[in-house]
Structure formats: C-alpha cells, structure tokens
Amino acid sequence: MAATGVSEVDPSGSRIGRYRWVIVGLLFAATAINYVDRQMIAVLKPDLAIELKWSEKDYSDIVFYFQLAYAIGYLGFGKIVDAIGARFGYAIAVVIWTIAHVAHGGVHSVTQFAMARFGLGIGESGNFPAGVKAVADWFPAKERAFAIGLFNAGSNVGAILTPLLIWAMVPAIGWRMTFVVTGIFGVAWLIAWLVIFRDSPRGNPKVGGAELAHITQDPADPVVKPKGLWTKLLLLPETWAFALGKFFIDPIWWFYLFWLPSYLGKQYHLNLTSWATPAGALALAAIYLISDAGSVAGGWTSGRFMKAGMTVNKARKLTMLIAALFVLPVMFVTQLDNLWVSVAIIGVAAAAHQAFSATLYTLPSDLVPRYAVGSVIGIGGTLGAVGGMVFTTYIGQVLTALGSYTPLFIAAGAAYFLALLSIHLLSPKLARTDVK
C-alpha cells in the first residue's frame, strides 16, 4: 500500500507507476505560487493603508475588483481549458498573473492597485479549472478527490509562506521589490510545466502500461461534444449544485485570505512586517499550516469512505457534513482574548474549509463527462467569485459602520451548511449525466 492510500499494484500483479503524482506535484507548486501572489496585499494591508492612506472601503474596493476579474476569468478559462487543454491553458494563466503580480511593485494609487489586482484576478482564475482538468485527465475517479486535495493543499502552503516571505523580505528590500522578486517563482514554474506536462497520459514514455490502464479504468466518456454545451450545462441542476456550493463557501475563504491579517493585527496588536515582532507572521503561518491538513484529509476521507463501500453520493456528502461541523466554533472566535487559542480555532475552521472545498471540486468530474469538467468548474468559480464580491461589499460596510468582525465570523460558521443543503437539494443522488 502506497502513501497515497491506494494500491500501487494492479489486479494482474504488475506494479503501477507513479508519474501521475509528479503532475500533482506541479499542480501543488502552481497553487502555492498562486496564493503567495494573491495574499501578499492582505499581509501588507496595515502598512499600505498607512502609506497610501487607504480606508476600509478603499481596500474592499481593491479586493472587489480582483474578485470581479476572477469571476470573468474563471468563466473564460473554463472554456479555454476545455478547448485547448490544461497544458497551454495553464501556461496562459500563469503568464497573465505573473505579469500582473510584478506590476504591483510600480503602482501608487487605489485605482492603480485595483487595475493590477484586476489583471491578477484574470490570470489566477485559470489555476483551478486547469488543475482539476489535469486531474480528470490523469486520474481515475477513485483517486481524484485525493489528488485534488493534494494540489489544493498548495493554497495553504502559499498562505503559510506569504507572511514569512514578507516578514523576511520587506524590511530588507521594501514592499515594491518584494512583488518583483516573488514574480520569479511563476517564471520558473512555467518552464517546468511546459517541459514536463502533456494533456494526455497516452503515448507518454514516462507512463507505463500498468499506470495507463489504472488511469483509464473508468468507462470512456463520449468523444463528440453535444452542440450548445454551455446552454445545456446551465440548464443542468448538477451544474448549479456545484456552483451554489462555491457561491456559499468561496466568500469565506476570501475573507480569511484578505482580512485575517488585519483582524489579527487589530485584535492582538500585531505587526506582520516587523523583524522585531515575528509573532504576527508566525500566527498567520500557523493558521494555514493547520489548514493544510484539511485539504488532504478531505480528499482522503471521501476516497476512504468509497473504498469502504459507500456510494459516491454518501461519501462526498458525509465528508462535507463533517467539515461543516468542524467550522462551527469559529462563530465565537471574536469573544476570545488569547491569540493562540484563536489561531487554533481559525486554523481548524480553515482546515475544514479546505476539506469541504477539495471534496466539492471533485463533483464536476463525478457528475459530467470529462469534456465538460472545465466548463462546469468555470461556471462554479464564477458564481463563487460573485458570492465573494457580495460578501466583500458587506465586509466593507460592516467594518466601516461597526468596526466589528463578529457578524463576519458568524457568517463564516453558517455558510457550509447552506452550501451542503443546496448541493443535496439540487443533486440528491449525485447521479452522473451525459449532458444530452
């Protein structure tokens, strides 16, 4: 038995290769870079707000434009990835987001920051449509949740690295050059991706016969795409089951990414960019270190349930219900005075989010043929970003009017139950459709 939790020997006794896990490693690295680039502005917010005289509304506007671009880009990249494949679709996304990320180092006003964030949102929106498409092409159904959980864990690693990178780099080279230097990560990854990845495992000399048979063990999807695919997808309840799940949970992750640093700074008087006070950077890194386990655990749990004999429907939904229950204590975190107790509770909630999210991301590959996976993820990601825009506007209003994070953490605790209810009502059996 391999560390992946699945047998590495096929029924004939041949040893199954592991090249598909190299692909997951690349997806993990890209997702980590994606989140470093995404979260830097959140960690820098307290300093930037002073230097550039931002209000809470100014900051929420900047985040809003990132999410608007993410919504537009997610929809577009879903179609792009389905049309040209994950290899070049991912490459286009990384080129766009790396250029936009580096551009942050040269901006000065709220409007310029919003423009740079808009470009970043367009590029970064391609990460998950391309990543999930790659997993759908390189993994059988029983391993997809675990594979998606593994590469989704890169988001937490990126979130862990961000405060540590900023704490180490900003005092030495300034925040502007920090944006430029971290842009090198995207360039290095792009070279590795184009050299290593191909859209299909068939014909790849690194993939042996046993591994190829393992990857292609599921029944073949129809080769010909139906006409009017997008119209058909928009009319499917299965599409909306995934999309409404994203609508409810994505805003909570945006909240953690973009407001958690300022919450910890305000609540516990922490400075996240000072060499003299590393507690802030360590606290934020600890939260995402805890959450990192959730992404892998979510994918592993539903796969384990299926291996124990549960249906896909029961395994996926039970995993999401367990995750939703682990989120609940975060509703009361603002009542705590101890930094590290708060870190533990928020970290567990973030881990539960990642477990829920990794499981949710497997639904398109469970519900629709491979040729429609990227499009369904694009639709869901767009609706998730729209939910993020709505919640971001609400956050700006609440913090401006009340100065309290309590209503925001209450919403964070309830969102996952609403998501699971929507999924169950729209797809009671998680039955696969042929999109006809």
Tab-separated table of C-alpha atoms in Angstrom:
chain	number	residue	atom	x	y	z
A	1	MET	CA	0.000	0.000	0.000
A	2	ALA	CA	1.415	3.361	-1.014
A	3	ALA	CA	1.363	6.583	0.917
A	4	THR	CA	-1.426	7.787	-1.364
A	5	GLY	CA	-3.810	5.377	0.287
A	6	VAL	CA	-4.429	3.371	-2.933
A	7	SER	CA	-2.851	0.152	-4.125
A	8	GLU	CA	0.203	0.564	-6.330
A	9	VAL	CA	-0.184	-2.965	-7.725
A	10	ASP	CA	-2.867	-3.760	-10.317
A	11	PRO	CA	-5.034	-6.935	-10.266
A	12	SER	CA	-2.597	-8.744	-12.586
A	13	GLY	CA	0.255	-8.157	-10.141
A	14	SER	CA	2.034	-5.505	-12.238
A	15	ARG	CA	3.416	-2.550	-10.351
A	16	ILE	CA	1.595	0.677	-11.155
A	17	GLY	CA	3.833	3.628	-11.925
A	18	ARG	CA	3.532	6.947	-10.113
A	19	TYR	CA	4.184	9.526	-12.807
A	20	ARG	CA	0.686	10.931	-12.307
A	21	TRP	CA	1.791	12.072	-8.842
A	22	VAL	CA	4.570	14.139	-10.446
A	23	ILE	CA	1.766	16.014	-12.213
A	24	VAL	CA	0.085	16.593	-8.851
A	25	GLY	CA	3.396	17.971	-7.559
A	26	LEU	CA	3.426	20.549	-10.360
A	27	LEU	CA	-0.196	21.492	-9.640
A	28	PHE	CA	0.654	21.816	-5.940
A	29	ALA	CA	3.566	24.169	-6.717
A	30	ALA	CA	1.469	26.326	-9.042
A	31	THR	CA	-1.278	26.649	-6.452
A	32	ALA	CA	1.249	27.649	-3.785
A	33	ILE	CA	2.656	30.366	-6.056
A	34	ASN	CA	-0.865	31.472	-6.911
A	35	TYR	CA	-1.630	32.041	-3.244
A	36	VAL	CA	1.640	33.805	-2.473
A	37	ASP	CA	0.841	36.277	-5.237
A	38	ARG	CA	-2.785	36.564	-4.132
A	39	GLN	CA	-2.259	37.052	-0.417
A	40	MET	CA	0.654	39.482	-0.352
A	41	ILE	CA	-1.617	42.515	-0.420
A	42	ALA	CA	-3.552	41.206	2.602
A	43	VAL	CA	-0.419	40.837	4.734
A	44	LEU	CA	0.833	44.236	3.571
A	45	LYS	CA	-2.549	45.929	4.123
A	46	PRO	CA	-1.778	47.567	7.509
A	47	ASP	CA	1.412	49.179	6.143
A	48	LEU	CA	-0.102	50.091	2.769
A	49	ALA	CA	-3.167	51.605	4.448
A	50	ILE	CA	-0.885	53.998	6.341
A	51	GLU	CA	1.482	54.786	3.463
A	52	LEU	CA	-1.222	55.191	0.814
A	53	LYS	CA	-3.993	56.410	3.160
A	54	TRP	CA	-6.481	53.626	2.414
A	55	SER	CA	-9.837	53.388	4.178
A	56	GLU	CA	-11.632	50.087	4.790
A	57	LYS	CA	-13.813	50.915	1.783
A	58	ASP	CA	-10.759	51.565	-0.410
A	59	TYR	CA	-9.351	48.163	0.494
A	60	SER	CA	-12.674	46.384	-0.033
A	61	ASP	CA	-12.919	48.077	-3.458
A	62	ILE	CA	-9.470	46.752	-4.424
A	63	VAL	CA	-10.469	43.239	-3.342
A	64	PHE	CA	-13.794	43.635	-5.174
A	65	TYR	CA	-12.061	44.280	-8.495
A	66	PHE	CA	-9.844	41.244	-8.017
A	67	GLN	CA	-12.963	39.139	-7.468
A	68	LEU	CA	-14.757	40.711	-10.437
A	69	ALA	CA	-11.833	39.755	-12.673
A	70	TYR	CA	-11.743	36.313	-11.073
A	71	ALA	CA	-15.421	35.819	-11.914
A	72	ILE	CA	-14.891	36.862	-15.531
A	73	GLY	CA	-11.673	34.904	-15.903
A	74	TYR	CA	-12.972	31.733	-14.265
A	75	LEU	CA	-15.796	31.562	-16.780
A	76	GLY	CA	-13.413	32.217	-19.667
A	77	PHE	CA	-10.698	29.816	-18.527
A	78	GLY	CA	-13.229	27.037	-18.093
A	79	LYS	CA	-13.944	27.261	-21.829
A	80	ILE	CA	-10.278	27.793	-22.745
A	81	VAL	CA	-9.126	24.725	-20.815
A	82	ASP	CA	-11.832	22.549	-22.344
A	83	ALA	CA	-10.926	23.861	-25.808
A	84	ILE	CA	-7.102	23.756	-25.787
A	85	GLY	CA	-6.299	21.539	-22.816
A	86	ALA	CA	-4.687	22.086	-19.435
A	87	ARG	CA	-1.101	22.400	-20.717
A	88	PHE	CA	-1.438	25.620	-22.662
A	89	GLY	CA	-4.483	26.855	-20.736
A	90	TYR	CA	-2.469	26.769	-17.511
A	91	ALA	CA	0.531	28.398	-19.204
A	92	ILE	CA	-1.595	31.333	-20.405
A	93	ALA	CA	-2.989	31.812	-16.894
A	94	VAL	CA	0.465	31.845	-15.249
A	95	VAL	CA	1.868	34.337	-17.763
A	96	ILE	CA	-1.019	36.755	-17.130
A	97	TRP	CA	-0.969	36.514	-13.354
A	98	THR	CA	2.837	36.770	-13.079
A	99	ILE	CA	2.935	39.967	-15.154
A	100	ALA	CA	0.112	41.462	-13.089
A	101	HIS	CA	1.765	40.420	-9.823
A	102	VAL	CA	5.063	42.087	-10.712
A	103	ALA	CA	3.143	45.213	-11.805
A	104	HIS	CA	2.005	45.724	-8.189
A	105	GLY	CA	5.504	46.952	-7.415
A	106	GLY	CA	5.023	50.028	-9.609
A	107	VAL	CA	1.585	51.280	-8.563
A	108	HIS	CA	0.744	54.157	-6.234
A	109	SER	CA	-2.992	54.892	-6.081
A	110	VAL	CA	-6.128	52.924	-5.194
A	111	THR	CA	-7.119	52.950	-8.868
A	112	GLN	CA	-3.742	51.592	-9.970
A	113	PHE	CA	-3.845	48.893	-7.318
A	114	ALA	CA	-7.355	47.944	-8.460
A	115	MET	CA	-6.086	47.652	-12.051
A	116	ALA	CA	-3.163	45.442	-11.016
A	117	ARG	CA	-5.469	43.277	-8.916
A	118	PHE	CA	-7.887	43.005	-11.842
A	119	GLY	CA	-5.094	41.615	-14.032
A	120	LEU	CA	-4.043	39.257	-11.250
A	121	GLY	CA	-7.629	38.030	-10.880
A	122	ILE	CA	-7.920	37.284	-14.606
A	123	GLY	CA	-4.762	35.169	-14.581
A	124	GLU	CA	-5.239	33.439	-11.249
A	125	SER	CA	-8.751	32.362	-12.197
A	126	GLY	CA	-7.205	29.788	-14.539
A	127	ASN	CA	-5.496	27.852	-11.749
A	128	PHE	CA	-8.306	25.573	-10.625
A	129	PRO	CA	-10.081	24.966	-13.973
A	130	ALA	CA	-6.739	23.879	-15.445
A	131	GLY	CA	-5.669	21.931	-12.358
A	132	VAL	CA	-8.916	19.997	-11.977
A	133	LYS	CA	-8.980	19.338	-15.724
A	134	ALA	CA	-5.452	17.889	-15.482
A	135	VAL	CA	-6.534	15.645	-12.604
A	136	ALA	CA	-9.622	14.482	-14.541
A	137	ASP	CA	-7.355	13.525	-17.467
A	138	TRP	CA	-4.630	11.848	-15.381
A	139	PHE	CA	-6.513	10.082	-12.558
A	140	PRO	CA	-9.293	7.511	-12.190
A	141	ALA	CA	-12.417	8.592	-10.290
A	142	LYS	CA	-11.425	6.859	-7.046
A	143	GLU	CA	-8.174	8.876	-6.786
A	144	ARG	CA	-9.396	12.278	-7.964
A	145	ALA	CA	-10.567	13.614	-4.603
A	146	PHE	CA	-7.219	12.758	-3.026
A	147	ALA	CA	-5.252	14.217	-5.962
A	148	ILE	CA	-7.299	17.418	-5.900
A	149	GLY	CA	-6.873	17.585	-2.134
A	150	LEU	CA	-3.115	17.303	-2.538
A	151	PHE	CA	-2.735	20.063	-5.095
A	152	ASN	CA	-5.325	22.215	-3.318
A	153	ALA	CA	-3.076	21.969	-0.243
A	154	GLY	CA	-0.694	24.201	-2.170
A	155	SER	CA	-3.030	27.082	-1.392
A	156	ASN	CA	-2.292	26.645	2.291
A	157	VAL	CA	1.447	26.334	1.714
A	158	GLY	CA	1.316	29.570	-0.270
A	159	ALA	CA	-0.627	31.202	2.533
A	160	ILE	CA	1.933	29.912	5.064
A	161	LEU	CA	4.883	31.210	3.041
A	162	THR	CA	3.431	34.643	2.337
A	163	PRO	CA	3.710	36.210	5.822
A	164	LEU	CA	7.120	34.605	6.297
A	165	LEU	CA	8.404	35.895	2.937
A	166	ILE	CA	7.092	39.367	3.637
A	167	TRP	CA	8.480	39.377	7.173
A	168	ALA	CA	11.891	38.368	5.770
A	169	MET	CA	11.965	40.485	2.596
A	170	VAL	CA	10.061	43.740	3.107
A	171	PRO	CA	12.325	45.221	5.823
A	172	ALA	CA	15.345	44.427	3.609
A	173	ILE	CA	14.209	45.399	0.093
A	174	GLY	CA	10.856	47.146	0.546
A	175	TRP	CA	7.382	46.022	-0.461
A	176	ARG	CA	7.731	47.131	-4.104
A	177	MET	CA	10.785	44.984	-4.835
A	178	THR	CA	9.195	42.104	-2.927
A	179	PHE	CA	6.490	41.946	-5.611
A	180	VAL	CA	9.159	41.881	-8.304
A	181	VAL	CA	11.367	39.218	-6.712
A	182	THR	CA	8.491	36.846	-5.933
A	183	GLY	CA	7.438	37.048	-9.590
A	184	ILE	CA	10.435	34.816	-10.389
A	185	PHE	CA	8.548	31.858	-8.866
A	186	GLY	CA	5.926	31.959	-11.608
A	187	VAL	CA	8.521	32.074	-14.387
A	188	ALA	CA	10.399	29.054	-13.001
A	189	TRP	CA	7.204	27.046	-12.657
A	190	LEU	CA	6.073	27.857	-16.199
A	191	ILE	CA	9.289	26.428	-17.658
A	192	ALA	CA	8.920	23.207	-15.646
A	193	TRP	CA	5.256	22.823	-16.619
A	194	LEU	CA	5.847	23.137	-20.346
A	195	VAL	CA	8.742	20.677	-20.194
A	196	ILE	CA	7.023	18.001	-18.088
A	197	PHE	CA	3.257	18.089	-18.658
A	198	ARG	CA	1.217	16.724	-21.555
A	199	ASP	CA	-2.571	16.780	-21.753
A	200	SER	CA	-2.925	13.017	-22.062
A	201	PRO	CA	-1.038	10.173	-20.385
A	202	ARG	CA	-1.418	8.117	-23.575
A	203	GLY	CA	1.816	7.894	-25.516
A	204	ASN	CA	3.822	9.478	-22.706
A	205	PRO	CA	7.080	7.494	-22.349
A	206	LYS	CA	7.083	8.165	-18.583
A	207	VAL	CA	3.744	6.342	-18.181
A	208	GLY	CA	3.963	2.555	-18.209
A	209	GLY	CA	1.242	0.199	-19.374
A	210	ALA	CA	0.060	-0.658	-15.857
A	211	GLU	CA	-0.226	3.001	-14.864
A	212	LEU	CA	-2.033	3.898	-18.100
A	213	ALA	CA	-4.514	1.058	-17.543
A	214	HIS	CA	-5.003	2.296	-13.978
A	215	ILE	CA	-5.626	5.881	-15.134
A	216	THR	CA	-8.083	4.849	-17.865
A	217	GLN	CA	-10.000	2.226	-15.865
A	218	ASP	CA	-13.261	4.220	-15.767
A	219	PRO	CA	-15.846	3.872	-18.577
A	220	ALA	CA	-14.926	6.061	-21.534
A	221	ASP	CA	-16.725	9.384	-21.968
A	222	PRO	CA	-18.444	10.219	-25.254
A	223	VAL	CA	-15.944	11.546	-27.794
A	224	VAL	CA	-18.262	14.041	-29.503
A	225	LYS	CA	-19.322	17.095	-27.536
A	226	PRO	CA	-23.015	17.941	-27.862
A	227	LYS	CA	-23.903	21.189	-29.616
A	228	GLY	CA	-24.805	24.085	-27.367
A	229	LEU	CA	-22.808	22.623	-24.493
A	230	TRP	CA	-22.921	25.743	-22.336
A	231	THR	CA	-26.676	26.140	-22.711
A	232	LYS	CA	-27.132	22.520	-21.714
A	233	LEU	CA	-24.808	22.893	-18.730
A	234	LEU	CA	-26.614	25.992	-17.480
A	235	LEU	CA	-29.886	24.056	-17.509
A	236	LEU	CA	-28.486	21.134	-15.505
A	237	PRO	CA	-29.210	21.018	-11.743
A	238	GLU	CA	-25.845	19.230	-11.368
A	239	THR	CA	-24.056	22.345	-12.627
A	240	TRP	CA	-25.882	24.500	-10.100
A	241	ALA	CA	-25.238	22.055	-7.283
A	242	PHE	CA	-21.525	22.701	-7.723
A	243	ALA	CA	-21.961	26.416	-8.472
A	244	LEU	CA	-24.111	27.200	-5.435
A	245	GLY	CA	-21.697	25.277	-3.236
A	246	LYS	CA	-18.976	27.610	-4.499
A	247	PHE	CA	-21.227	30.662	-4.042
A	248	PHE	CA	-21.598	29.968	-0.332
A	249	ILE	CA	-18.098	28.816	0.653
A	250	ASP	CA	-15.718	30.790	-1.580
A	251	PRO	CA	-16.511	34.159	0.100
A	252	ILE	CA	-15.406	32.705	3.430
A	253	TRP	CA	-12.010	31.727	2.070
A	254	TRP	CA	-11.642	35.211	0.522
A	255	PHE	CA	-12.457	36.631	3.956
A	256	TYR	CA	-9.726	34.557	5.584
A	257	LEU	CA	-7.191	35.469	2.903
A	258	PHE	CA	-7.828	39.181	2.651
A	259	TRP	CA	-8.993	40.197	6.138
A	260	LEU	CA	-7.485	37.719	8.583
A	261	PRO	CA	-4.104	39.529	8.727
A	262	SER	CA	-5.764	42.840	9.588
A	263	TYR	CA	-8.091	41.118	12.095
A	264	LEU	CA	-5.161	39.565	13.957
A	265	GLY	CA	-3.281	42.846	13.818
A	266	LYS	CA	-6.203	44.796	15.253
A	267	GLN	CA	-7.377	42.227	17.809
A	268	TYR	CA	-3.933	41.348	19.160
A	269	HIS	CA	-1.865	44.411	18.209
A	270	LEU	CA	0.468	42.510	15.881
A	271	ASN	CA	2.831	43.889	13.250
A	272	LEU	CA	3.181	41.403	10.395
A	273	THR	CA	6.133	43.058	8.638
A	274	SER	CA	8.461	43.898	11.510
A	275	TRP	CA	11.580	41.844	12.174
A	276	ALA	CA	11.283	42.822	15.837
A	277	THR	CA	7.841	41.192	16.265
A	278	PRO	CA	7.625	37.851	14.437
A	279	ALA	CA	4.522	36.705	16.369
A	280	GLY	CA	2.151	38.108	13.745
A	281	ALA	CA	3.781	36.309	10.838
A	282	LEU	CA	4.058	33.111	12.883
A	283	ALA	CA	0.399	33.238	13.954
A	284	LEU	CA	-0.801	33.665	10.382
A	285	ALA	CA	1.519	30.938	9.128
A	286	ALA	CA	0.304	28.616	11.902
A	287	ILE	CA	-3.323	29.041	10.824
A	288	TYR	CA	-2.537	27.985	7.286
A	289	LEU	CA	-0.247	25.209	8.473
A	290	ILE	CA	-3.186	23.760	10.398
A	291	SER	CA	-5.481	24.266	7.417
A	292	ASP	CA	-3.066	22.446	5.121
A	293	ALA	CA	-4.063	19.127	6.670
A	294	GLY	CA	-7.706	19.772	5.811
A	295	SER	CA	-7.285	19.731	2.060
A	296	VAL	CA	-5.530	16.368	2.047
A	297	ALA	CA	-7.848	14.957	4.732
A	298	GLY	CA	-10.970	15.936	2.800
A	299	GLY	CA	-9.850	14.199	-0.363
A	300	TRP	CA	-8.565	11.179	1.554
A	301	THR	CA	-11.745	10.826	3.645
A	302	SER	CA	-14.242	10.639	0.796
A	303	GLY	CA	-11.955	8.230	-1.070
A	304	ARG	CA	-11.670	6.090	2.058
A	305	PHE	CA	-15.437	6.065	2.508
A	306	MET	CA	-15.838	4.889	-1.095
A	307	LYS	CA	-13.240	2.183	-0.577
A	308	ALA	CA	-15.242	1.024	2.461
A	309	GLY	CA	-18.268	0.521	0.223
A	310	MET	CA	-20.116	3.838	0.395
A	311	THR	CA	-21.638	5.274	-2.742
A	312	VAL	CA	-20.063	8.388	-4.235
A	313	ASN	CA	-23.132	10.328	-3.107
A	314	LYS	CA	-22.873	9.302	0.546
A	315	ALA	CA	-19.075	9.526	0.706
A	316	ARG	CA	-18.870	13.050	-0.715
A	317	LYS	CA	-21.766	14.465	1.299
A	318	LEU	CA	-20.763	12.854	4.591
A	319	THR	CA	-17.263	14.286	4.179
A	320	MET	CA	-18.701	17.752	3.581
A	321	LEU	CA	-21.043	17.457	6.587
A	322	ILE	CA	-18.150	16.526	8.883
A	323	ALA	CA	-16.184	19.508	7.572
A	324	ALA	CA	-19.134	21.871	8.153
A	325	LEU	CA	-19.387	20.734	11.786
A	326	PHE	CA	-15.695	21.467	12.398
A	327	VAL	CA	-16.223	25.056	11.186
A	328	LEU	CA	-18.854	25.975	13.777
A	329	PRO	CA	-16.592	27.107	16.684
A	330	VAL	CA	-15.219	29.964	14.541
A	331	MET	CA	-18.511	31.803	15.095
A	332	PHE	CA	-17.342	32.618	18.639
A	333	VAL	CA	-13.688	33.468	18.000
A	334	THR	CA	-14.067	37.229	18.489
A	335	GLN	CA	-15.008	36.588	22.123
A	336	LEU	CA	-11.546	35.161	22.859
A	337	ASP	CA	-8.618	37.094	24.302
A	338	ASN	CA	-5.875	34.507	23.766
A	339	LEU	CA	-4.052	34.752	20.440
A	340	TRP	CA	-3.053	31.111	20.184
A	341	VAL	CA	-6.481	29.740	21.115
A	342	SER	CA	-7.896	31.939	18.357
A	343	VAL	CA	-5.220	30.694	15.971
A	344	ALA	CA	-6.197	27.080	16.745
A	345	ILE	CA	-9.914	27.680	16.207
A	346	ILE	CA	-9.479	29.662	12.997
A	347	GLY	CA	-6.918	27.135	11.774
A	348	VAL	CA	-9.360	24.248	12.293
A	349	ALA	CA	-12.099	26.219	10.510
A	350	ALA	CA	-9.743	26.920	7.606
A	351	ALA	CA	-8.784	23.222	7.511
A	352	ALA	CA	-12.450	22.267	7.427
A	353	HIS	CA	-12.996	24.728	4.593
A	354	GLN	CA	-10.234	23.089	2.606
A	355	ALA	CA	-11.662	19.623	3.263
A	356	PHE	CA	-15.075	20.802	2.091
A	357	SER	CA	-13.593	22.602	-0.915
A	358	ALA	CA	-11.432	19.679	-2.064
A	359	THR	CA	-14.475	17.403	-1.929
A	360	LEU	CA	-16.635	19.956	-3.728
A	361	TYR	CA	-14.070	20.220	-6.524
A	362	THR	CA	-14.481	16.508	-7.276
A	363	LEU	CA	-18.198	16.864	-8.033
A	364	PRO	CA	-17.857	18.055	-11.655
A	365	SER	CA	-15.753	15.006	-12.540
A	366	ASP	CA	-18.336	12.835	-10.725
A	367	LEU	CA	-21.320	14.432	-12.451
A	368	VAL	CA	-20.369	15.335	-16.033
A	369	PRO	CA	-18.151	13.911	-18.818
A	370	ARG	CA	-14.514	14.994	-18.958
A	371	TYR	CA	-15.124	17.343	-21.888
A	372	ALA	CA	-17.443	19.432	-19.697
A	373	VAL	CA	-15.452	19.409	-16.443
A	374	GLY	CA	-13.568	22.655	-17.115
A	375	SER	CA	-16.736	24.459	-18.159
A	376	VAL	CA	-18.676	23.386	-15.054
A	377	ILE	CA	-15.779	24.433	-12.835
A	378	GLY	CA	-15.664	27.745	-14.681
A	379	ILE	CA	-19.357	28.355	-14.055
A	380	GLY	CA	-18.990	27.411	-10.393
A	381	GLY	CA	-15.876	29.503	-9.921
A	382	THR	CA	-17.619	32.497	-11.436
A	383	LEU	CA	-20.555	32.148	-9.081
A	384	GLY	CA	-18.129	31.710	-6.186
A	385	ALA	CA	-16.404	34.949	-7.147
A	386	VAL	CA	-19.783	36.704	-7.387
A	387	GLY	CA	-20.505	35.488	-3.868
A	388	GLY	CA	-17.119	36.856	-2.871
A	389	MET	CA	-17.964	40.256	-4.371
A	390	VAL	CA	-21.242	40.383	-2.444
A	391	PHE	CA	-19.539	39.397	0.816
A	392	THR	CA	-16.635	41.783	0.231
A	393	THR	CA	-19.069	44.691	-0.122
A	394	TYR	CA	-20.783	43.560	3.075
A	395	ILE	CA	-17.438	43.328	4.906
A	396	GLY	CA	-16.527	46.887	3.929
A	397	GLN	CA	-19.885	48.157	5.164
A	398	VAL	CA	-19.754	46.217	8.442
A	399	LEU	CA	-16.203	47.283	9.301
A	400	THR	CA	-16.908	50.901	8.380
A	401	ALA	CA	-20.153	51.086	10.342
A	402	LEU	CA	-19.457	48.766	13.289
A	403	GLY	CA	-15.713	48.127	13.319
A	404	SER	CA	-16.553	44.576	14.449
A	405	TYR	CA	-15.641	41.238	12.896
A	406	THR	CA	-18.297	39.291	14.845
A	407	PRO	CA	-21.019	39.291	12.123
A	408	LEU	CA	-18.401	38.138	9.615
A	409	PHE	CA	-17.281	35.127	11.637
A	410	ILE	CA	-20.926	34.170	12.284
A	411	ALA	CA	-21.498	34.114	8.531
A	412	ALA	CA	-18.323	32.045	8.152
A	413	GLY	CA	-19.723	29.415	10.501
A	414	ALA	CA	-23.078	29.079	8.746
A	415	ALA	CA	-22.040	29.110	5.085
A	416	TYR	CA	-21.046	25.441	4.761
A	417	PHE	CA	-24.424	24.124	5.883
A	418	LEU	CA	-26.129	26.318	3.292
A	419	ALA	CA	-23.730	25.002	0.652
A	420	LEU	CA	-24.354	21.357	1.550
A	421	LEU	CA	-28.119	21.875	1.644
A	422	SER	CA	-28.017	23.413	-1.835
A	423	ILE	CA	-25.936	20.526	-3.190
A	424	HIS	CA	-28.271	17.919	-1.732
A	425	LEU	CA	-31.466	19.586	-2.956
A	426	LEU	CA	-30.132	20.028	-6.487
A	427	SER	CA	-28.438	16.632	-6.775
A	428	PRO	CA	-29.918	14.226	-4.217
A	429	LYS	CA	-28.071	11.224	-5.665
A	430	LEU	CA	-25.048	12.879	-7.321
A	431	ALA	CA	-26.076	10.960	-10.416
A	432	ARG	CA	-23.840	11.251	-13.478
A	433	THR	CA	-25.359	12.936	-16.541
A	434	ASP	CA	-24.348	12.632	-20.190
A	435	VAL	CA	-25.217	16.321	-20.897
A	436	LYS	CA	-27.704	15.487	-23.646
